[in-house]
Every structure is written in structure tokens, then in C-alpha cells.
Amino acid sequence: MALFDALDALDAIAWSSLRQEGWTIERAAEAMARGEIAFAGKYSAPDYELLVGGGCALAIESTMILHAPKVREMLEQLGIPVFIERSAYESHPLGRTEWIKLYGALLDREAEADAFFEAQAEQVEALADFPNTEKTVAFFYISSDGSAVLRAPDDYVARMIELAGGRYCFGAGEPAGGKSSVSVTMEAFYAAARDADYLIYNATIDDPLPDLAALLEKSPLLADFRAVREGNAWCTDKTLYQATGSVGEFTRDLHRMLTGETEGLRFIYRLE
């Protein structure tokens, strides 16, 4: 949705698997409020009658559809092609944004797609000559079973931290068997991240944290982490999950965090 929004092409989307209140992309929520985009059921339980009756020409699905193979099969039997969007598995953050070129080709807006991608790439490339700070960063959230869920070492988030001038503290570059995230015990997380310079709580999966006390409620062990003691515990904004086209801005936010320029950050905030 973010990439269609960047192409000013929301009019090409007729149905959504999220309700209006589920979108942090403002223009998508507004389009649903006006009835220009309709809710067509969750990805795992779509309203087939609505889609067929409305003449749906293409279903763009996230990889979650792989967990609902019967849904994909039914859509295809009804004559609706299924396209699986795999941008979350890109190893380089700009790889996610580059998917806009595919949508630009589908919508005959290739020039606009190229221009948008180049603008994001310029923001990242502007950091290329900056020496790495060598400060270590842990990017994680705490699951309901008490384990720590980390972005995989070969994931685009780990690469984004490196591009921003930091070091991902979980063995950056090591493969994780095709997974974008890895779950570890809090004991293993403590051993790997207790001396990290920065903690970033991933609220794109969990809910955003209001303050440091809320983070410590997740696990009392976190109170002993260096980043917490030194005031460098951070949290992502909820909008980051849907901001596929904003990797340049997020990378610059990370860079500014690492270099102490913390005013006006868009996607992350310090936990006080």
C-alpha cells in the first residue's frame, strides 16, 4: 500500500484486507472512509463473492498467504491471479523500496517509480562516506511467551543499522535459514545484548511503549542492560511497519540516533 501511495495510485486498489482503522498510511485510511477502497475480509478469509462480483483482476498478497494455501487455491480457481509480495525478505533495505519499480511497470508509471527509488537511495548513499561509529544496536521485541524475537542477522534491518553507521549485535551477515526473525531465550538475549550501546524495541509487531517502565515490565532483566542504564533504550513508531517506501528516512533516523542528533526523528523515539 505504501508503494502504491508513493505512486499516487491508490485508485488502482479496490479492496483491502485491513479495515480503515488498521492503516497508518493516511491516504489509504481516507480512501476507505470515502468508500473508494472496501474491506474484503482478512487474507485468510476473503469475501470471494465480493471480489468476483467486483471483477478483481489481481490479488497482491504478503507471504502470510503461504500459511493459507487453500485460500490461494480458491482465488486462482475463481480466476483471480495471486501475486505474492516478498519484499520483507530482501537482504538490503533499498531492495524493499525497489519493489516500487515492479508496481510502476504494472501501472505504467515507471518514471515516477524510478524517481521515487532514486530519492530514497540518495538518502542512504549520503551516509556512505561517514565512518562507522562502531556502536552496537539490538533490534528486538519480547513475545507473549517471554522470549526475545530478533531480526535475523542477514535481514534488511541489520543491513540498515550498518548503513546508518552502527553494528548489529547479533552476528550480522550470518544466514538464518530464510527467516526474517529469530526467537531466542531471554538468557541468550541477555548474553548477546546486555552490553549493546543501543536497544531498539520493535513496536511494529508489538504495541508502542509509552515509557521505559513499560519496557522493563516486559522483562526485569532489561534493567541490567548497558543501553537502559545509559538512557539509550528506544522504540519504533507503529507506522514503520507499513512504511515500505521510507527506508531512506528510517536509515537517517538511525544515523542521527547513533550520532546524537535526536531532534525531529520520524520513526523512533527515546524511552524515558
PDB file of C-alpha atoms in Angstrom:
ATOM      1  CA  MET A   1       0.000   0.000   0.000  1.00  0.00           C
ATOM      2  CA  ALA A   2       2.843   2.402   0.820  1.00  0.00           C
ATOM      3  CA  LEU A   3       4.375   1.966  -2.622  1.00  0.00           C
ATOM      4  CA  PHE A   4       1.040   2.425  -4.402  1.00  0.00           C
ATOM      5  CA  ASP A   5       0.579   5.552  -2.275  1.00  0.00           C
ATOM      6  CA  ALA A   6       4.021   6.818  -3.304  1.00  0.00           C
ATOM      7  CA  LEU A   7       2.975   6.390  -6.945  1.00  0.00           C
ATOM      8  CA  ASP A   8      -0.289   8.271  -6.284  1.00  0.00           C
ATOM      9  CA  ALA A   9      -2.017   5.101  -7.457  1.00  0.00           C
ATOM     10  CA  LEU A  10      -4.431   4.216  -4.682  1.00  0.00           C
ATOM     11  CA  ASP A  11      -7.207   4.457  -7.262  1.00  0.00           C
ATOM     12  CA  ALA A  12      -5.878   1.169  -8.662  1.00  0.00           C
ATOM     13  CA  ILE A  13      -6.750  -0.596  -5.387  1.00  0.00           C
ATOM     14  CA  ALA A  14     -10.379  -1.580  -4.865  1.00  0.00           C
ATOM     15  CA  TRP A  15     -10.142  -3.871  -1.832  1.00  0.00           C
ATOM     16  CA  SER A  16      -8.066  -4.213   1.323  1.00  0.00           C
ATOM     17  CA  SER A  17      -7.546  -6.985   3.868  1.00  0.00           C
ATOM     18  CA  LEU A  18      -7.217  -4.332   6.593  1.00  0.00           C
ATOM     19  CA  ARG A  19     -10.049  -2.214   7.894  1.00  0.00           C
ATOM     20  CA  GLN A  20      -9.779   1.570   7.837  1.00  0.00           C
ATOM     21  CA  GLU A  21      -8.521   1.782  11.427  1.00  0.00           C
ATOM     22  CA  GLY A  22      -5.746  -0.703  10.649  1.00  0.00           C
ATOM     23  CA  TRP A  23      -3.950   1.622   8.243  1.00  0.00           C
ATOM     24  CA  THR A  24      -1.271   4.047   9.408  1.00  0.00           C
ATOM     25  CA  ILE A  25      -0.976   5.199   5.789  1.00  0.00           C
ATOM     26  CA  GLU A  26      -3.180   8.278   5.957  1.00  0.00           C
ATOM     27  CA  ARG A  27      -4.380   8.367   2.366  1.00  0.00           C
ATOM     28  CA  ALA A  28      -5.292   4.677   2.456  1.00  0.00           C
ATOM     29  CA  ALA A  29      -7.440   5.216   5.549  1.00  0.00           C
ATOM     30  CA  GLU A  30      -9.057   8.242   3.919  1.00  0.00           C
ATOM     31  CA  ALA A  31      -9.818   6.275   0.744  1.00  0.00           C
ATOM     32  CA  MET A  32     -11.534   3.609   2.819  1.00  0.00           C
ATOM     33  CA  ALA A  33     -13.518   6.270   4.700  1.00  0.00           C
ATOM     34  CA  ARG A  34     -14.768   7.580   1.352  1.00  0.00           C
ATOM     35  CA  GLY A  35     -15.669   4.066   0.201  1.00  0.00           C
ATOM     36  CA  GLU A  36     -13.099   4.074  -2.597  1.00  0.00           C
ATOM     37  CA  ILE A  37     -11.359   1.045  -1.083  1.00  0.00           C
ATOM     38  CA  ALA A  38     -13.547  -1.596   0.562  1.00  0.00           C
ATOM     39  CA  PHE A  39     -12.700  -4.145   3.235  1.00  0.00           C
ATOM     40  CA  ALA A  40     -12.802  -7.588   1.608  1.00  0.00           C
ATOM     41  CA  GLY A  41     -12.045  -9.788   4.612  1.00  0.00           C
ATOM     42  CA  LYS A  42      -8.750 -10.927   6.094  1.00  0.00           C
ATOM     43  CA  TYR A  43      -6.160 -12.573   3.881  1.00  0.00           C
ATOM     44  CA  SER A  44      -7.087 -15.938   5.425  1.00  0.00           C
ATOM     45  CA  ALA A  45     -10.839 -15.469   4.936  1.00  0.00           C
ATOM     46  CA  PRO A  46     -11.540 -13.185   1.972  1.00  0.00           C
ATOM     47  CA  ASP A  47     -15.010 -12.342   0.716  1.00  0.00           C
ATOM     48  CA  TYR A  48     -14.820 -14.339  -2.513  1.00  0.00           C
ATOM     49  CA  GLU A  49     -18.251 -13.221  -3.684  1.00  0.00           C
ATOM     50  CA  LEU A  50     -17.293  -9.552  -3.301  1.00  0.00           C
ATOM     51  CA  LEU A  51     -14.029  -9.994  -5.192  1.00  0.00           C
ATOM     52  CA  VAL A  52     -15.518 -11.994  -8.049  1.00  0.00           C
ATOM     53  CA  GLY A  53     -18.579  -9.758  -8.315  1.00  0.00           C
ATOM     54  CA  GLY A  54     -16.369  -6.673  -8.405  1.00  0.00           C
ATOM     55  CA  GLY A  55     -14.136  -8.052 -11.135  1.00  0.00           C
ATOM     56  CA  CYS A  56     -10.924  -8.342  -9.112  1.00  0.00           C
ATOM     57  CA  ALA A  57      -8.075  -8.689 -11.622  1.00  0.00           C
ATOM     58  CA  LEU A  58      -5.173  -9.371  -9.240  1.00  0.00           C
ATOM     59  CA  ALA A  59      -4.695 -10.278  -5.570  1.00  0.00           C
ATOM     60  CA  ILE A  60      -1.437  -8.940  -4.133  1.00  0.00           C
ATOM     61  CA  GLU A  61      -0.706 -10.955  -1.003  1.00  0.00           C
ATOM     62  CA  SER A  62       2.020 -10.898   1.625  1.00  0.00           C
ATOM     63  CA  THR A  63       3.842 -14.136   2.388  1.00  0.00           C
ATOM     64  CA  MET A  64       1.226 -14.805   5.070  1.00  0.00           C
ATOM     65  CA  ILE A  65      -0.844 -16.316   2.257  1.00  0.00           C
ATOM     66  CA  LEU A  66       1.622 -19.223   2.271  1.00  0.00           C
ATOM     67  CA  HIS A  67       0.053 -20.215   5.592  1.00  0.00           C
ATOM     68  CA  ALA A  68      -3.371 -20.339   3.910  1.00  0.00           C
ATOM     69  CA  PRO A  69      -2.763 -22.399   0.741  1.00  0.00           C
ATOM     70  CA  LYS A  70      -6.448 -23.236   0.329  1.00  0.00           C
ATOM     71  CA  VAL A  71      -7.267 -19.527   0.074  1.00  0.00           C
ATOM     72  CA  ARG A  72      -4.695 -19.042  -2.664  1.00  0.00           C
ATOM     73  CA  GLU A  73      -6.025 -22.112  -4.483  1.00  0.00           C
ATOM     74  CA  MET A  74      -9.612 -20.862  -4.275  1.00  0.00           C
ATOM     75  CA  LEU A  75      -8.703 -17.391  -5.561  1.00  0.00           C
ATOM     76  CA  GLU A  76      -6.921 -18.901  -8.541  1.00  0.00           C
ATOM     77  CA  GLN A  77      -9.804 -21.302  -9.238  1.00  0.00           C
ATOM     78  CA  LEU A  78     -12.089 -18.276  -9.331  1.00  0.00           C
ATOM     79  CA  GLY A  79      -9.869 -16.700 -11.978  1.00  0.00           C
ATOM     80  CA  ILE A  80      -8.077 -14.216  -9.716  1.00  0.00           C
ATOM     81  CA  PRO A  81      -4.286 -14.385 -10.155  1.00  0.00           C
ATOM     82  CA  VAL A  82      -2.324 -14.301  -6.892  1.00  0.00           C
ATOM     83  CA  PHE A  83       0.906 -12.311  -6.668  1.00  0.00           C
ATOM     84  CA  ILE A  84       2.984 -12.899  -3.519  1.00  0.00           C
ATOM     85  CA  GLU A  85       4.920  -9.825  -2.372  1.00  0.00           C
ATOM     86  CA  ARG A  86       8.239 -10.862  -0.827  1.00  0.00           C
ATOM     87  CA  SER A  87       9.871  -7.509  -0.135  1.00  0.00           C
ATOM     88  CA  ALA A  88      10.210  -8.305   3.589  1.00  0.00           C
ATOM     89  CA  TYR A  89      12.770 -10.963   2.671  1.00  0.00           C
ATOM     90  CA  GLU A  90      15.141  -8.569   0.932  1.00  0.00           C
ATOM     91  CA  SER A  91      18.608  -8.514   2.496  1.00  0.00           C
ATOM     92  CA  HIS A  92      19.218  -4.849   1.620  1.00  0.00           C
ATOM     93  CA  PRO A  93      16.776  -2.154   2.787  1.00  0.00           C
ATOM     94  CA  LEU A  94      16.715  -0.476  -0.606  1.00  0.00           C
ATOM     95  CA  GLY A  95      15.700  -3.833  -2.034  1.00  0.00           C
ATOM     96  CA  ARG A  96      12.341  -3.388  -0.322  1.00  0.00           C
ATOM     97  CA  THR A  97      11.849   0.043  -1.827  1.00  0.00           C
ATOM     98  CA  GLU A  98      12.940  -1.140  -5.275  1.00  0.00           C
ATOM     99  CA  TRP A  99       9.727  -3.160  -5.478  1.00  0.00           C
ATOM    100  CA  ILE A 100       8.120   0.137  -6.424  1.00  0.00           C
ATOM    101  CA  LYS A 101       9.635  -0.374  -9.873  1.00  0.00           C
ATOM    102  CA  LEU A 102       7.574  -3.536 -10.307  1.00  0.00           C
ATOM    103  CA  TYR A 103       4.387  -1.706  -9.385  1.00  0.00           C
ATOM    104  CA  GLY A 104       5.427   1.171 -11.614  1.00  0.00           C
ATOM    105  CA  ALA A 105       5.665  -1.288 -14.506  1.00  0.00           C
ATOM    106  CA  LEU A 106       2.243  -2.768 -13.685  1.00  0.00           C
ATOM    107  CA  LEU A 107       0.663   0.689 -13.551  1.00  0.00           C
ATOM    108  CA  ASP A 108       2.579   2.274 -16.438  1.00  0.00           C
ATOM    109  CA  ARG A 109       4.244   4.711 -14.028  1.00  0.00           C
ATOM    110  CA  GLU A 110       7.829   3.621 -14.428  1.00  0.00           C
ATOM    111  CA  ALA A 111       9.281   7.132 -14.497  1.00  0.00           C
ATOM    112  CA  GLU A 112       7.583   8.010 -11.214  1.00  0.00           C
ATOM    113  CA  ALA A 113       8.774   4.751  -9.663  1.00  0.00           C
ATOM    114  CA  ASP A 114      12.367   5.353 -10.750  1.00  0.00           C
ATOM    115  CA  ALA A 115      12.311   8.890  -9.368  1.00  0.00           C
ATOM    116  CA  PHE A 116      10.952   7.765  -6.007  1.00  0.00           C
ATOM    117  CA  PHE A 117      13.511   4.981  -5.684  1.00  0.00           C
ATOM    118  CA  GLU A 118      16.401   7.267  -6.579  1.00  0.00           C
ATOM    119  CA  ALA A 119      15.306   9.789  -3.937  1.00  0.00           C
ATOM    120  CA  GLN A 120      15.363   7.082  -1.259  1.00  0.00           C
ATOM    121  CA  ALA A 121      18.692   5.726  -2.495  1.00  0.00           C
ATOM    122  CA  GLU A 122      20.263   9.186  -2.334  1.00  0.00           C
ATOM    123  CA  GLN A 123      19.383   9.469   1.362  1.00  0.00           C
ATOM    124  CA  VAL A 124      21.125   6.178   2.096  1.00  0.00           C
ATOM    125  CA  GLU A 125      24.090   6.847  -0.185  1.00  0.00           C
ATOM    126  CA  ALA A 126      24.671  10.199   1.527  1.00  0.00           C
ATOM    127  CA  LEU A 127      25.828   8.217   4.575  1.00  0.00           C
ATOM    128  CA  ALA A 128      28.312   6.088   2.617  1.00  0.00           C
ATOM    129  CA  ASP A 129      31.386   8.163   3.422  1.00  0.00           C
ATOM    130  CA  PHE A 130      30.587   8.549   7.101  1.00  0.00           C
ATOM    131  CA  PRO A 131      32.902   6.398   9.256  1.00  0.00           C
ATOM    132  CA  ASN A 132      31.125   3.700  11.216  1.00  0.00           C
ATOM    133  CA  THR A 133      30.538   4.691  14.831  1.00  0.00           C
ATOM    134  CA  GLU A 134      31.167   1.067  15.922  1.00  0.00           C
ATOM    135  CA  LYS A 135      28.253   1.445  18.340  1.00  0.00           C
ATOM    136  CA  THR A 136      26.249  -1.746  18.740  1.00  0.00           C
ATOM    137  CA  VAL A 137      22.485  -1.961  18.323  1.00  0.00           C
ATOM    138  CA  ALA A 138      19.940  -4.603  19.359  1.00  0.00           C
ATOM    139  CA  PHE A 139      16.612  -4.552  17.495  1.00  0.00           C
ATOM    140  CA  PHE A 140      14.009  -6.802  19.142  1.00  0.00           C
ATOM    141  CA  TYR A 141      10.667  -7.306  20.833  1.00  0.00           C
ATOM    142  CA  ILE A 142       9.501  -9.547  23.668  1.00  0.00           C
ATOM    143  CA  SER A 143       6.900 -12.135  22.686  1.00  0.00           C
ATOM    144  CA  SER A 144       3.991 -13.277  24.836  1.00  0.00           C
ATOM    145  CA  ASP A 145       5.942 -16.383  25.926  1.00  0.00           C
ATOM    146  CA  GLY A 146       8.763 -14.223  27.296  1.00  0.00           C
ATOM    147  CA  SER A 147      11.316 -14.920  24.566  1.00  0.00           C
ATOM    148  CA  ALA A 148      13.147 -12.216  22.630  1.00  0.00           C
ATOM    149  CA  VAL A 149      12.395 -12.011  18.909  1.00  0.00           C
ATOM    150  CA  LEU A 150      15.239 -10.546  16.862  1.00  0.00           C
ATOM    151  CA  ARG A 151      15.557  -9.584  13.228  1.00  0.00           C
ATOM    152  CA  ALA A 152      17.708 -12.185  11.512  1.00  0.00           C
ATOM    153  CA  PRO A 153      21.399 -11.282  11.121  1.00  0.00           C
ATOM    154  CA  ASP A 154      21.113 -11.318   7.322  1.00  0.00           C
ATOM    155  CA  ASP A 155      17.867  -9.325   7.329  1.00  0.00           C
ATOM    156  CA  TYR A 156      17.422  -5.861   5.811  1.00  0.00           C
ATOM    157  CA  VAL A 157      17.077  -4.292   9.295  1.00  0.00           C
ATOM    158  CA  ALA A 158      20.553  -5.495  10.270  1.00  0.00           C
ATOM    159  CA  ARG A 159      21.871  -4.073   6.998  1.00  0.00           C
ATOM    160  CA  MET A 160      20.072  -0.780   7.641  1.00  0.00           C
ATOM    161  CA  ILE A 161      21.799  -0.451  11.017  1.00  0.00           C
ATOM    162  CA  GLU A 162      25.158  -0.997   9.314  1.00  0.00           C
ATOM    163  CA  LEU A 163      24.360   1.595   6.637  1.00  0.00           C
ATOM    164  CA  ALA A 164      23.390   4.055   9.369  1.00  0.00           C
ATOM    165  CA  GLY A 165      26.809   3.703  10.983  1.00  0.00           C
ATOM    166  CA  GLY A 166      26.181   1.091  13.654  1.00  0.00           C
ATOM    167  CA  ARG A 167      26.847  -2.582  14.239  1.00  0.00           C
ATOM    168  CA  TYR A 168      24.047  -5.074  14.656  1.00  0.00           C
ATOM    169  CA  CYS A 169      24.987  -7.094  17.724  1.00  0.00           C
ATOM    170  CA  PHE A 170      23.647 -10.486  16.644  1.00  0.00           C
ATOM    171  CA  GLY A 171      26.236 -11.808  14.231  1.00  0.00           C
ATOM    172  CA  ALA A 172      25.427  -9.626  11.222  1.00  0.00           C
ATOM    173  CA  GLY A 173      25.736 -11.435   7.929  1.00  0.00           C
ATOM    174  CA  GLU A 174      25.136 -14.969   9.210  1.00  0.00           C
ATOM    175  CA  PRO A 175      22.241 -16.727   7.432  1.00  0.00           C
ATOM    176  CA  ALA A 176      19.076 -17.567   9.375  1.00  0.00           C
ATOM    177  CA  GLY A 177      17.633 -20.272   7.158  1.00  0.00           C
ATOM    178  CA  GLY A 178      15.470 -17.892   5.137  1.00  0.00           C
ATOM    179  CA  LYS A 179      13.723 -16.486   8.190  1.00  0.00           C
ATOM    180  CA  SER A 180      13.353 -12.747   8.716  1.00  0.00           C
ATOM    181  CA  SER A 181      13.231 -13.091  12.508  1.00  0.00           C
ATOM    182  CA  VAL A 182      14.709 -15.410  15.137  1.00  0.00           C
ATOM    183  CA  SER A 183      13.340 -16.217  18.597  1.00  0.00           C
ATOM    184  CA  VAL A 184      15.811 -16.738  21.468  1.00  0.00           C
ATOM    185  CA  THR A 185      15.503 -17.163  25.215  1.00  0.00           C
ATOM    186  CA  MET A 186      15.899 -14.076  27.384  1.00  0.00           C
ATOM    187  CA  GLU A 187      19.052 -15.664  28.795  1.00  0.00           C
ATOM    188  CA  ALA A 188      20.562 -15.876  25.302  1.00  0.00           C
ATOM    189  CA  PHE A 189      19.402 -12.332  24.536  1.00  0.00           C
ATOM    190  CA  TYR A 190      20.965 -11.100  27.797  1.00  0.00           C
ATOM    191  CA  ALA A 191      24.300 -12.690  26.907  1.00  0.00           C
ATOM    192  CA  ALA A 192      24.310 -11.165  23.415  1.00  0.00           C
ATOM    193  CA  ALA A 193      22.884  -7.690  24.066  1.00  0.00           C
ATOM    194  CA  ARG A 194      23.482  -6.664  27.678  1.00  0.00           C
ATOM    195  CA  ASP A 195      26.494  -4.551  26.620  1.00  0.00           C
ATOM    196  CA  ALA A 196      24.904  -3.149  23.443  1.00  0.00           C
ATOM    197  CA  ASP A 197      25.129   0.629  23.137  1.00  0.00           C
ATOM    198  CA  TYR A 198      21.509   0.925  21.967  1.00  0.00           C
ATOM    199  CA  LEU A 199      18.330  -1.088  22.382  1.00  0.00           C
ATOM    200  CA  ILE A 200      15.516  -0.518  19.884  1.00  0.00           C
ATOM    201  CA  TYR A 201      12.197  -2.112  20.770  1.00  0.00           C
ATOM    202  CA  ASN A 202      10.384  -3.243  17.641  1.00  0.00           C
ATOM    203  CA  ALA A 203       6.846  -1.922  18.116  1.00  0.00           C
ATOM    204  CA  THR A 204       5.890  -2.675  14.523  1.00  0.00           C
ATOM    205  CA  ILE A 205       4.971  -6.148  15.782  1.00  0.00           C
ATOM    206  CA  ASP A 206       4.126  -5.381  19.398  1.00  0.00           C
ATOM    207  CA  ASP A 207       2.447  -2.185  20.637  1.00  0.00           C
ATOM    208  CA  PRO A 208       4.493   1.039  21.008  1.00  0.00           C
ATOM    209  CA  LEU A 209       5.803   1.553  24.543  1.00  0.00           C
ATOM    210  CA  PRO A 210       4.885   4.771  26.382  1.00  0.00           C
ATOM    211  CA  ASP A 211       7.995   4.874  28.568  1.00  0.00           C
ATOM    212  CA  LEU A 212      10.986   2.986  29.957  1.00  0.00           C
ATOM    213  CA  ALA A 213       8.905   1.468  32.758  1.00  0.00           C
ATOM    214  CA  ALA A 214       6.756  -0.284  30.144  1.00  0.00           C
ATOM    215  CA  LEU A 215       9.877  -1.784  28.600  1.00  0.00           C
ATOM    216  CA  LEU A 216      11.071  -3.080  31.969  1.00  0.00           C
ATOM    217  CA  GLU A 217       7.671  -4.657  32.541  1.00  0.00           C
ATOM    218  CA  LYS A 218       8.411  -6.840  29.523  1.00  0.00           C
ATOM    219  CA  SER A 219      11.417  -8.294  31.354  1.00  0.00           C
ATOM    220  CA  PRO A 220      13.121  -7.148  34.575  1.00  0.00           C
ATOM    221  CA  LEU A 221      16.405  -8.430  33.124  1.00  0.00           C
ATOM    222  CA  LEU A 222      16.479  -5.416  30.820  1.00  0.00           C
ATOM    223  CA  ALA A 223      17.234  -3.112  33.774  1.00  0.00           C
ATOM    224  CA  ASP A 224      20.777  -4.511  33.795  1.00  0.00           C
ATOM    225  CA  PHE A 225      21.422  -3.734  30.123  1.00  0.00           C
ATOM    226  CA  ARG A 226      24.008  -1.055  29.436  1.00  0.00           C
ATOM    227  CA  ALA A 227      21.746   0.798  26.995  1.00  0.00           C
ATOM    228  CA  VAL A 228      18.994   1.049  29.606  1.00  0.00           C
ATOM    229  CA  ARG A 229      21.403   2.279  32.311  1.00  0.00           C
ATOM    230  CA  GLU A 230      22.844   4.910  29.962  1.00  0.00           C
ATOM    231  CA  GLY A 231      19.496   6.187  28.627  1.00  0.00           C
ATOM    232  CA  ASN A 232      19.759   4.636  25.179  1.00  0.00           C
ATOM    233  CA  ALA A 233      16.635   2.486  25.081  1.00  0.00           C
ATOM    234  CA  TRP A 234      14.490   3.401  22.071  1.00  0.00           C
ATOM    235  CA  CYS A 235      11.235   2.289  20.481  1.00  0.00           C
ATOM    236  CA  THR A 236       9.937   2.313  16.921  1.00  0.00           C
ATOM    237  CA  ASP A 237       6.780   4.102  15.915  1.00  0.00           C
ATOM    238  CA  LYS A 238       3.851   1.910  14.867  1.00  0.00           C
ATOM    239  CA  THR A 239       3.828   3.484  11.399  1.00  0.00           C
ATOM    240  CA  LEU A 240       7.184   1.942  10.485  1.00  0.00           C
ATOM    241  CA  TYR A 241       5.677  -1.464   9.617  1.00  0.00           C
ATOM    242  CA  GLN A 242       3.643  -0.069   6.733  1.00  0.00           C
ATOM    243  CA  ALA A 243       6.278   2.449   5.599  1.00  0.00           C
ATOM    244  CA  THR A 244       7.891   0.219   2.969  1.00  0.00           C
ATOM    245  CA  GLY A 245       8.845   3.245   0.887  1.00  0.00           C
ATOM    246  CA  SER A 246      10.608   5.107   3.687  1.00  0.00           C
ATOM    247  CA  VAL A 247      13.785   3.110   4.219  1.00  0.00           C
ATOM    248  CA  GLY A 248      15.869   6.197   3.460  1.00  0.00           C
ATOM    249  CA  GLU A 249      14.191   8.197   6.216  1.00  0.00           C
ATOM    250  CA  PHE A 250      14.436   5.351   8.732  1.00  0.00           C
ATOM    251  CA  THR A 251      18.128   4.806   7.960  1.00  0.00           C
ATOM    252  CA  ARG A 252      18.750   8.503   8.517  1.00  0.00           C
ATOM    253  CA  ASP A 253      16.807   8.329  11.800  1.00  0.00           C
ATOM    254  CA  LEU A 254      19.116   5.524  12.924  1.00  0.00           C
ATOM    255  CA  HIS A 255      22.165   7.514  11.873  1.00  0.00           C
ATOM    256  CA  ARG A 256      21.006  10.558  13.798  1.00  0.00           C
ATOM    257  CA  MET A 257      20.310   8.425  16.870  1.00  0.00           C
ATOM    258  CA  LEU A 258      23.824   6.989  16.695  1.00  0.00           C
ATOM    259  CA  THR A 259      25.403  10.428  16.339  1.00  0.00           C
ATOM    260  CA  GLY A 260      23.307  12.200  18.972  1.00  0.00           C
ATOM    261  CA  GLU A 261      21.170  14.318  16.613  1.00  0.00           C
ATOM    262  CA  THR A 262      17.868  13.259  18.105  1.00  0.00           C
ATOM    263  CA  GLU A 263      15.517  16.135  17.290  1.00  0.00           C
ATOM    264  CA  GLY A 264      12.700  15.605  14.808  1.00  0.00           C
ATOM    265  CA  LEU A 265      13.076  11.853  14.340  1.00  0.00           C
ATOM    266  CA  ARG A 266      10.176  10.305  12.432  1.00  0.00           C
ATOM    267  CA  PHE A 267      10.228   6.590  13.199  1.00  0.00           C
ATOM    268  CA  ILE A 268      11.982   6.114  16.553  1.00  0.00           C
ATOM    269  CA  TYR A 269      11.853   7.779  19.956  1.00  0.00           C
ATOM    270  CA  ARG A 270      13.796   7.507  23.210  1.00  0.00           C
ATOM    271  CA  LEU A 271      12.126   5.752  26.147  1.00  0.00           C
ATOM    272  CA  GLU A 272      12.257   7.985  29.214  1.00  0.00           C
TER     273      GLU A 272
END
